[in-house]
mmCIF file of C-alpha atoms in Angstrom:
data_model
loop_
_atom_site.group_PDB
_atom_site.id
_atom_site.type_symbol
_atom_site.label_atom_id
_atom_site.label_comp_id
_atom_site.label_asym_id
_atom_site.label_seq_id
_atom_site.Cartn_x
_atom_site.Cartn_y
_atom_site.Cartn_z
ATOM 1 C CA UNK A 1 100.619 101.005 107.291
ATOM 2 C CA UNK A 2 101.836 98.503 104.805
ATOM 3 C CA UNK A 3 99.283 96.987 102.091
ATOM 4 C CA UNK A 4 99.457 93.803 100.482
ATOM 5 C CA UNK A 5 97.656 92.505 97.137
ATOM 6 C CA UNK A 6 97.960 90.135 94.386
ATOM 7 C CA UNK A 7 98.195 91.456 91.581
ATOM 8 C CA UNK A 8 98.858 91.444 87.230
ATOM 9 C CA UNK A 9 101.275 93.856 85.951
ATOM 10 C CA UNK A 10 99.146 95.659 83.117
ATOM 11 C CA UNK A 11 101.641 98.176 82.038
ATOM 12 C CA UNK A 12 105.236 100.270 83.705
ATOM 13 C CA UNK A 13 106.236 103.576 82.570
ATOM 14 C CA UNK A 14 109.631 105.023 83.049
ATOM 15 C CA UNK A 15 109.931 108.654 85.883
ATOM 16 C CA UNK A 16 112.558 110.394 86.795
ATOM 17 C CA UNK A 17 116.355 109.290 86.360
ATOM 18 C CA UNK A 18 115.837 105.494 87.977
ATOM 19 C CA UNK A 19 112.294 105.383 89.146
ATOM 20 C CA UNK A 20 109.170 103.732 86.987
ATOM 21 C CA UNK A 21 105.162 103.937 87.486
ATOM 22 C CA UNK A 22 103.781 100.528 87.506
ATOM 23 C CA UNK A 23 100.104 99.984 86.896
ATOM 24 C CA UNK A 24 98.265 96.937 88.009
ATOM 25 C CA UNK A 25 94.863 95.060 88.423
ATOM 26 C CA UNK A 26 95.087 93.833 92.019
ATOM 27 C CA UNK A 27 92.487 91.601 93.317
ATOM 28 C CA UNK A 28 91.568 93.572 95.825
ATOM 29 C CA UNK A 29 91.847 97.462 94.490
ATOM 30 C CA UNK A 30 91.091 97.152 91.008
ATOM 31 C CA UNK A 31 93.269 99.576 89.037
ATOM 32 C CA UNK A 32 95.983 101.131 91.078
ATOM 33 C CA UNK A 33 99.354 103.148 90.184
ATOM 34 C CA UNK A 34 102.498 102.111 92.299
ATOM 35 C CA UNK A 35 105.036 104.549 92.292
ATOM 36 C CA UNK A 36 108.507 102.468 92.582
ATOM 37 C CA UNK A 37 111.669 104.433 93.239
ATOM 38 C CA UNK A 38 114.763 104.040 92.220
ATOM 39 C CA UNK A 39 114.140 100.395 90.713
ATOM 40 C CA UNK A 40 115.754 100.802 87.635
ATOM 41 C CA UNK A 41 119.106 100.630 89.283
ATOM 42 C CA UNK A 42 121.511 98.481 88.588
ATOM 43 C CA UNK A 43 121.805 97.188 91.992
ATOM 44 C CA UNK A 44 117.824 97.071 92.842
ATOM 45 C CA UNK A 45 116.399 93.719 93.496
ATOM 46 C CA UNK A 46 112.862 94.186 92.248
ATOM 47 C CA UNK A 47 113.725 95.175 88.604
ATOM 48 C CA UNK A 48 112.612 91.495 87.318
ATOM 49 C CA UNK A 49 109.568 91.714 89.431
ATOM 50 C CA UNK A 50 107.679 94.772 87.885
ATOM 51 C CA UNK A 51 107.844 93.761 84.228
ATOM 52 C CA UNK A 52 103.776 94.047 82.375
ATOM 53 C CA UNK A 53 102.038 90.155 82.396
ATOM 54 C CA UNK A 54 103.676 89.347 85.634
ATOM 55 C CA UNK A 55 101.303 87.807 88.596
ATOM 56 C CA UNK A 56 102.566 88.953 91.550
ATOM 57 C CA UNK A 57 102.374 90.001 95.468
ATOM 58 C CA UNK A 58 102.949 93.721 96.128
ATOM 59 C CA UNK A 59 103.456 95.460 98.931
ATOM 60 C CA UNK A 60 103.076 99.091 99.453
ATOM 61 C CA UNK A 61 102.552 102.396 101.701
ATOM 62 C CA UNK A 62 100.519 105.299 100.936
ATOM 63 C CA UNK A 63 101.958 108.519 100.695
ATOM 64 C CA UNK A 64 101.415 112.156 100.609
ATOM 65 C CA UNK A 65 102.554 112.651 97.086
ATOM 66 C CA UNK A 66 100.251 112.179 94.186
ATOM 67 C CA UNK A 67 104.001 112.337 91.774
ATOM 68 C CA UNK A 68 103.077 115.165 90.117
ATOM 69 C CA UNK A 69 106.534 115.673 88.982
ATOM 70 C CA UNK A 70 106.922 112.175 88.306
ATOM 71 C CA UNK A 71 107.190 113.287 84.144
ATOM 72 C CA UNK A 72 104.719 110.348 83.264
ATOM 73 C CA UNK A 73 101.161 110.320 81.646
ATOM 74 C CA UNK A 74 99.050 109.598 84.492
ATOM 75 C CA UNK A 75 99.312 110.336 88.128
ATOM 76 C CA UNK A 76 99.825 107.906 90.961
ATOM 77 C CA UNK A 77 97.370 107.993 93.581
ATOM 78 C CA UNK A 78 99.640 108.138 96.422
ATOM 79 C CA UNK A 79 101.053 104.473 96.815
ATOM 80 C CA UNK A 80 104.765 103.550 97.272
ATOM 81 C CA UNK A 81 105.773 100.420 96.171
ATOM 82 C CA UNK A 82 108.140 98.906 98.889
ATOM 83 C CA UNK A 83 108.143 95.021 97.982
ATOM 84 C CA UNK A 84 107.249 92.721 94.901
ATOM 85 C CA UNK A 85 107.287 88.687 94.738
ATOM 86 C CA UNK A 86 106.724 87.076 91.554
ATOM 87 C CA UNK A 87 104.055 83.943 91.532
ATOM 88 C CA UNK A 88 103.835 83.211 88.094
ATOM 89 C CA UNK A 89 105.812 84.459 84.977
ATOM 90 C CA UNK A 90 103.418 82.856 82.445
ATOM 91 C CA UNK A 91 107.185 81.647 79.853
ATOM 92 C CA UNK A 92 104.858 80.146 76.842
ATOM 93 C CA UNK A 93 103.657 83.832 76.455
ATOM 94 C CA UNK A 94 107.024 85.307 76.665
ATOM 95 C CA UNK A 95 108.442 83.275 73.700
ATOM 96 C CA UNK A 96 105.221 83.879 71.463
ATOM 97 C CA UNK A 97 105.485 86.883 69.338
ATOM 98 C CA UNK A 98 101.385 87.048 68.725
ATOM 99 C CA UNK A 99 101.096 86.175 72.105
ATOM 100 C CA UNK A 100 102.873 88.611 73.787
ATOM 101 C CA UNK A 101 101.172 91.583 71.816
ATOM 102 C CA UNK A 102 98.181 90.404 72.116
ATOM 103 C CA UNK A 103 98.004 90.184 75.623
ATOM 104 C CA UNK A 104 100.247 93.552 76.070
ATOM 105 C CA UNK A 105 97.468 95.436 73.683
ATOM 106 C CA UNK A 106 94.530 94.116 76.059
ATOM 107 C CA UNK A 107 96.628 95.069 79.276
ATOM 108 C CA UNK A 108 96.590 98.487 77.898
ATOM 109 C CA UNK A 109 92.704 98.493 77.465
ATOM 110 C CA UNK A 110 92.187 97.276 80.589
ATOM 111 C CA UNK A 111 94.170 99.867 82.236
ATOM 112 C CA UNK A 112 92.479 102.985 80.061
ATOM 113 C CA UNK A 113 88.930 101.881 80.722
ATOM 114 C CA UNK A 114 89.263 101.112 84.249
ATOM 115 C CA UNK A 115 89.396 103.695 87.200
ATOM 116 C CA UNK A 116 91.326 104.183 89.885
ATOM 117 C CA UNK A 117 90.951 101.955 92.870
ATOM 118 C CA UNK A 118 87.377 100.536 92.240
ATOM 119 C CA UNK A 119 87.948 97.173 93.321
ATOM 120 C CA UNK A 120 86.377 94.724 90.536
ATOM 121 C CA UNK A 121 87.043 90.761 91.419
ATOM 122 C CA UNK A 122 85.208 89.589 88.898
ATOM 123 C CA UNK A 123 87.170 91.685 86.090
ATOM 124 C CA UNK A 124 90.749 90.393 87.941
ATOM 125 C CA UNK A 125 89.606 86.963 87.512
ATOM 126 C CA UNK A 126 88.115 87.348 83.815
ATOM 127 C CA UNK A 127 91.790 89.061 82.957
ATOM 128 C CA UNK A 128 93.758 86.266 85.103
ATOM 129 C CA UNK A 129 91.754 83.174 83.160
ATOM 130 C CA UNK A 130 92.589 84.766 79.816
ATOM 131 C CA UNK A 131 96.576 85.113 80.673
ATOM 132 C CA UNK A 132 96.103 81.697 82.225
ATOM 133 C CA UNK A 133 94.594 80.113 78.907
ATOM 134 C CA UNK A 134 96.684 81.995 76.307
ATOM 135 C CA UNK A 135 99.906 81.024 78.575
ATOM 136 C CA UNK A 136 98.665 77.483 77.566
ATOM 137 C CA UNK A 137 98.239 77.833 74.090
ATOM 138 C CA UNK A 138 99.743 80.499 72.648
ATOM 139 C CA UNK A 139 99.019 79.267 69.593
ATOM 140 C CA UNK A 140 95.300 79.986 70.034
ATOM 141 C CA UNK A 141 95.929 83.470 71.321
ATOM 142 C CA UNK A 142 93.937 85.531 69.012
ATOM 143 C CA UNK A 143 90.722 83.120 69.727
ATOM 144 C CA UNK A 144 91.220 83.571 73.711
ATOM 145 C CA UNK A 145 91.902 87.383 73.051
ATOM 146 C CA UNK A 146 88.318 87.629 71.010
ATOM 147 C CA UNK A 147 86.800 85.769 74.030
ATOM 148 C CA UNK A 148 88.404 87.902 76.792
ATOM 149 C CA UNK A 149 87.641 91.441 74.452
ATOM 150 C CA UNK A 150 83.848 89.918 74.387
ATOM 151 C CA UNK A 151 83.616 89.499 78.224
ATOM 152 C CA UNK A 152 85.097 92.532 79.149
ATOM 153 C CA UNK A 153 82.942 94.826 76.796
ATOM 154 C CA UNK A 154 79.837 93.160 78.429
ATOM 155 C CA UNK A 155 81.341 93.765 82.016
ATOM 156 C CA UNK A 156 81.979 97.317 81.716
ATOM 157 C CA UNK A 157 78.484 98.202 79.971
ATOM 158 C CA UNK A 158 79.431 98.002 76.372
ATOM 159 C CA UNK A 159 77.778 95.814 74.709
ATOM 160 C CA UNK A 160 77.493 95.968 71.225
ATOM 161 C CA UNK A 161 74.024 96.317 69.509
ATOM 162 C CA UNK A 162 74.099 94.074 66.937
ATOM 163 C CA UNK A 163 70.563 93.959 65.274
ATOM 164 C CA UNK A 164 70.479 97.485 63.761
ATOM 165 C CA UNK A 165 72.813 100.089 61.918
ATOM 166 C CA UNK A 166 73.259 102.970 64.512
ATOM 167 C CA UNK A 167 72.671 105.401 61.800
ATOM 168 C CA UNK A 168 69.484 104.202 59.577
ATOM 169 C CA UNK A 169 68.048 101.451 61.679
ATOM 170 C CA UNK A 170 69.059 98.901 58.487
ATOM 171 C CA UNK A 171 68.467 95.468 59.818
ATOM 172 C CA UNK A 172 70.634 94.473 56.625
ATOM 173 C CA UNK A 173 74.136 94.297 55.419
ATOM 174 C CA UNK A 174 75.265 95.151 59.071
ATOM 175 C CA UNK A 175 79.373 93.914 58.084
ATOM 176 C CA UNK A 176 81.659 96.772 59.979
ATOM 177 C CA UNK A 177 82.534 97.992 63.334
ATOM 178 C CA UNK A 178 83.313 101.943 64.050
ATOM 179 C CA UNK A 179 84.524 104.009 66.746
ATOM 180 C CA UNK A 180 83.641 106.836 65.509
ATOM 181 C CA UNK A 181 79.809 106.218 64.775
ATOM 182 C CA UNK A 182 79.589 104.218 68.010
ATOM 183 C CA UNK A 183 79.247 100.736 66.730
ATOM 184 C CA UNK A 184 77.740 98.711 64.552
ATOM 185 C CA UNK A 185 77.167 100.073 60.452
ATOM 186 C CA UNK A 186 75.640 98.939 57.478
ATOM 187 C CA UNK A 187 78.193 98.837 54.539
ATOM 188 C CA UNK A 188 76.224 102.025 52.923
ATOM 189 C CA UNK A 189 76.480 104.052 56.212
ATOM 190 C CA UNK A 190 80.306 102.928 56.174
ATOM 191 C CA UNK A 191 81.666 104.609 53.921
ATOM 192 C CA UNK A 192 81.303 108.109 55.691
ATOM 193 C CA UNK A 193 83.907 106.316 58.289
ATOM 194 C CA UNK A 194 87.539 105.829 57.865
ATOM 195 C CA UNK A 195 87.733 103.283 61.275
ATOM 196 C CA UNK A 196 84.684 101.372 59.811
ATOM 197 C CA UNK A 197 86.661 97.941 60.133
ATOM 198 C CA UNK A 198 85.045 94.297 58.707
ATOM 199 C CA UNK A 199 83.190 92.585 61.825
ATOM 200 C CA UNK A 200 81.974 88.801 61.457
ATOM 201 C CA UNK A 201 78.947 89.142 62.914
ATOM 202 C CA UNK A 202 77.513 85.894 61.091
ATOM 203 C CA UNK A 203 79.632 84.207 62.551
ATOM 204 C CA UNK A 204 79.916 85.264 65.925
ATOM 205 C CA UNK A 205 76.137 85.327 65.815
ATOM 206 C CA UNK A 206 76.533 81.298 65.062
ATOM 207 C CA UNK A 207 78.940 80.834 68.630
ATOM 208 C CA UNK A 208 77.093 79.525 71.494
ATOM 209 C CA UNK A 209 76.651 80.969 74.848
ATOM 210 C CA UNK A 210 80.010 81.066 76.488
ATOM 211 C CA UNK A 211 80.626 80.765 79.997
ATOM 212 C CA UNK A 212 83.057 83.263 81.916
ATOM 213 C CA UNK A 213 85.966 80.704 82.213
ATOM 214 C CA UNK A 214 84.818 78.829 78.613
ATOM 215 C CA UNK A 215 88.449 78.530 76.765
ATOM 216 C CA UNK A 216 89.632 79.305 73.386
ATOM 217 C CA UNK A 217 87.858 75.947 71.773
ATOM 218 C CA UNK A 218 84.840 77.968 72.379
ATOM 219 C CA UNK A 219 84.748 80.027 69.745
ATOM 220 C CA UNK A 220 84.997 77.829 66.313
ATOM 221 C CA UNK A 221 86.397 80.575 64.183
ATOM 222 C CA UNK A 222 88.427 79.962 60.785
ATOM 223 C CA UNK A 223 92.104 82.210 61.363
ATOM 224 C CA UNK A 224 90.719 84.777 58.777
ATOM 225 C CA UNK A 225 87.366 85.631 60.703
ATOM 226 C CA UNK A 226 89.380 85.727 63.996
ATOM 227 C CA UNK A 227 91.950 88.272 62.374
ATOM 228 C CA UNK A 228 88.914 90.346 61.444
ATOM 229 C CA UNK A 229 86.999 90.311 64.536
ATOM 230 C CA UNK A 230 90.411 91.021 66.453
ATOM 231 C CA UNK A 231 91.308 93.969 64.304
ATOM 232 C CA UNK A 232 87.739 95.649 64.177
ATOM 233 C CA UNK A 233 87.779 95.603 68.415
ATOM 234 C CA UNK A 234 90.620 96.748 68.524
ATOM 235 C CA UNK A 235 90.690 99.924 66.993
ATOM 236 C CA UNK A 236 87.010 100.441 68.265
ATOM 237 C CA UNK A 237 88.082 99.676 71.896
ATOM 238 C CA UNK A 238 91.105 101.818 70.749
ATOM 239 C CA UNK A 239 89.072 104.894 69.735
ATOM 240 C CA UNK A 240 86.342 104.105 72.669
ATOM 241 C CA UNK A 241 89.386 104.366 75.440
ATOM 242 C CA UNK A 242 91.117 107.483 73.396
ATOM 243 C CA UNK A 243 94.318 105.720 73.687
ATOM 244 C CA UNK A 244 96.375 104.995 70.673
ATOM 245 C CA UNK A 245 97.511 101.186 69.721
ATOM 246 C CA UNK A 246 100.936 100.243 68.134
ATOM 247 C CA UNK A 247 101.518 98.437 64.840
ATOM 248 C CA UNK A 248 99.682 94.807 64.593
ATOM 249 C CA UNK A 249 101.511 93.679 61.983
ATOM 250 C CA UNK A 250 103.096 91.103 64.521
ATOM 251 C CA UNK A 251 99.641 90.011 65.005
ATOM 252 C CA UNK A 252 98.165 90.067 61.553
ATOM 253 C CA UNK A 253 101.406 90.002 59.150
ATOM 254 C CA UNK A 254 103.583 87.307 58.256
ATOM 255 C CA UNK A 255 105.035 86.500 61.759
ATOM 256 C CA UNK A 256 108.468 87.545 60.805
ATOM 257 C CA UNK A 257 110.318 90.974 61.551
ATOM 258 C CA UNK A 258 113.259 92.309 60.381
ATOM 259 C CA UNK A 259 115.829 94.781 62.419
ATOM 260 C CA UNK A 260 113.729 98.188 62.829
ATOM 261 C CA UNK A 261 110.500 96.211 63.384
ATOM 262 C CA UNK A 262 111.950 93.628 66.038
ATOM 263 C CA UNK A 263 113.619 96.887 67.786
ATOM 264 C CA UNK A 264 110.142 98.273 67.514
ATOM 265 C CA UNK A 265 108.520 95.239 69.247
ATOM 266 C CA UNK A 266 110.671 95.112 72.206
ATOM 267 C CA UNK A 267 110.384 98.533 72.956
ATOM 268 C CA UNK A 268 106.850 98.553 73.384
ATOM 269 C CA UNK A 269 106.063 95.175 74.308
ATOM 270 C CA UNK A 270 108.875 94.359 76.424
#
């Protein structure tokens, strides 16, 4: 039996001498592993059509095999990928250094905090509207990133308590964000943590209610708050997830890279 889904690409890693694991959040499955052989061939045809932030139409057969052998982190769950048709390539993304990290580093999330083939349509089209809006202004990335982050901790069940220090109950002084304590600190119970990043919760506090396809204009944030917002869930959602993030400093730095760090960037991000 063949299967078809639409699906986003959320990440590909490379098996075997030619072959390649792709992950994606189909519409129908949720989070499912697609084992494509041989693809990284010269002569295959569906090389272009399994690179990460690529909205596309898969088909595939299950299999026996759970790819044990496969030499990848992860294990497929038995499906074969046996076509691919691109529907949207989302190009303003692709020339947008911020952009394209940005919505690489929330892919990843996505596919660490999500199980295997729990079909969630209401996740596929919170992560589709957020490619969708940052493919339209890249510019505004790291707002629409904040916005989609927000969403998707709500979805999933984590929510952030925000009233009290999850240590000493403070009410005050409640500035950082840590893995490792589980959330929300004062600044005197943050200094026994070295992930304890800066949150603006003043300001987020001061956002209104934001509806699940609001846009970036939503959240009225100066570029300073944004970075520190950004960073803080980051490494929290990193640390949450157990899955380690690359270097931001395409994100946060200057914008510019020289050599090693461009060669860096395309590595990861593709």
């Amino acid at each position: 039996v063949t299967y078809h889904t639409k699906g986003l690409i959320l990440n590909n890693q490379d098996a075997g001498e030619a072959d390649v694991l792709v992950t994606i959040l189909s519409e129908d499955w949720g989070k499912i592993y697609l084992y494509a052989q041989g693809i990284r061939k010269v002569e295959s045809k569906l090389r272009g059509h399994i690179q990460p932030l690529l909205l596309s139409r898969f088909s595939f057969v299950a299999t026996r095999s759970r790819w044990r052998d496969s030499g990848v982190e992860g294990i497929a769950n038995g499906f074969r990928l046996t076509g691919a048709d691109v529907i949207e390539y989302f190009p303003a993304i692709r020339r947008h250094f911020a952009a394209l990290a940005l919505t690489r580093v929330s892919g990843l999330l996505v596919e660490s905090l999500l199980l295997e083939k729990v079909s969630d349509p209401i996740l596929f089209q919170y992560f589709q509207s957020y490619i969708n809006l940052v493919d339209q202004a890249p510019h505004e990335s790291k707002k629409s990133t904040l916005l989609f982050l927000s969403k998707l901790m709500v979805h999933l069940g984590y929510e952030l308590k925000t009233d009290s220090c999850m240590l000493c109950s403070k009410k005050e002084a409640l500035r950082y964000l840590s893995g490792e304590a589980g959330g929300v600190v004062c600044a005197s119970c943050s200094w026994g943590f070295k992930d304890a990043f800066l949150f603006p919760f003043h300001t987020l506090a001061a956002q209104p209610a934001v509806a699940a396809n609001a846009g970036a204009y939503t959240f009225k944030l100066s570029e300073a708050d944004a970075d520190e917002a950004l960073k803080a869930l980051f490494h929290f959602m990193s640390w949450m997830c157990h899955t380690p993030l690359p270097s931001f400093q395409v994100i946060f730095g200057s914008g510019t890279m020289d050599r090693r760090e461009t060669k860096e960037f395309l590595s990861f991000y593709g």
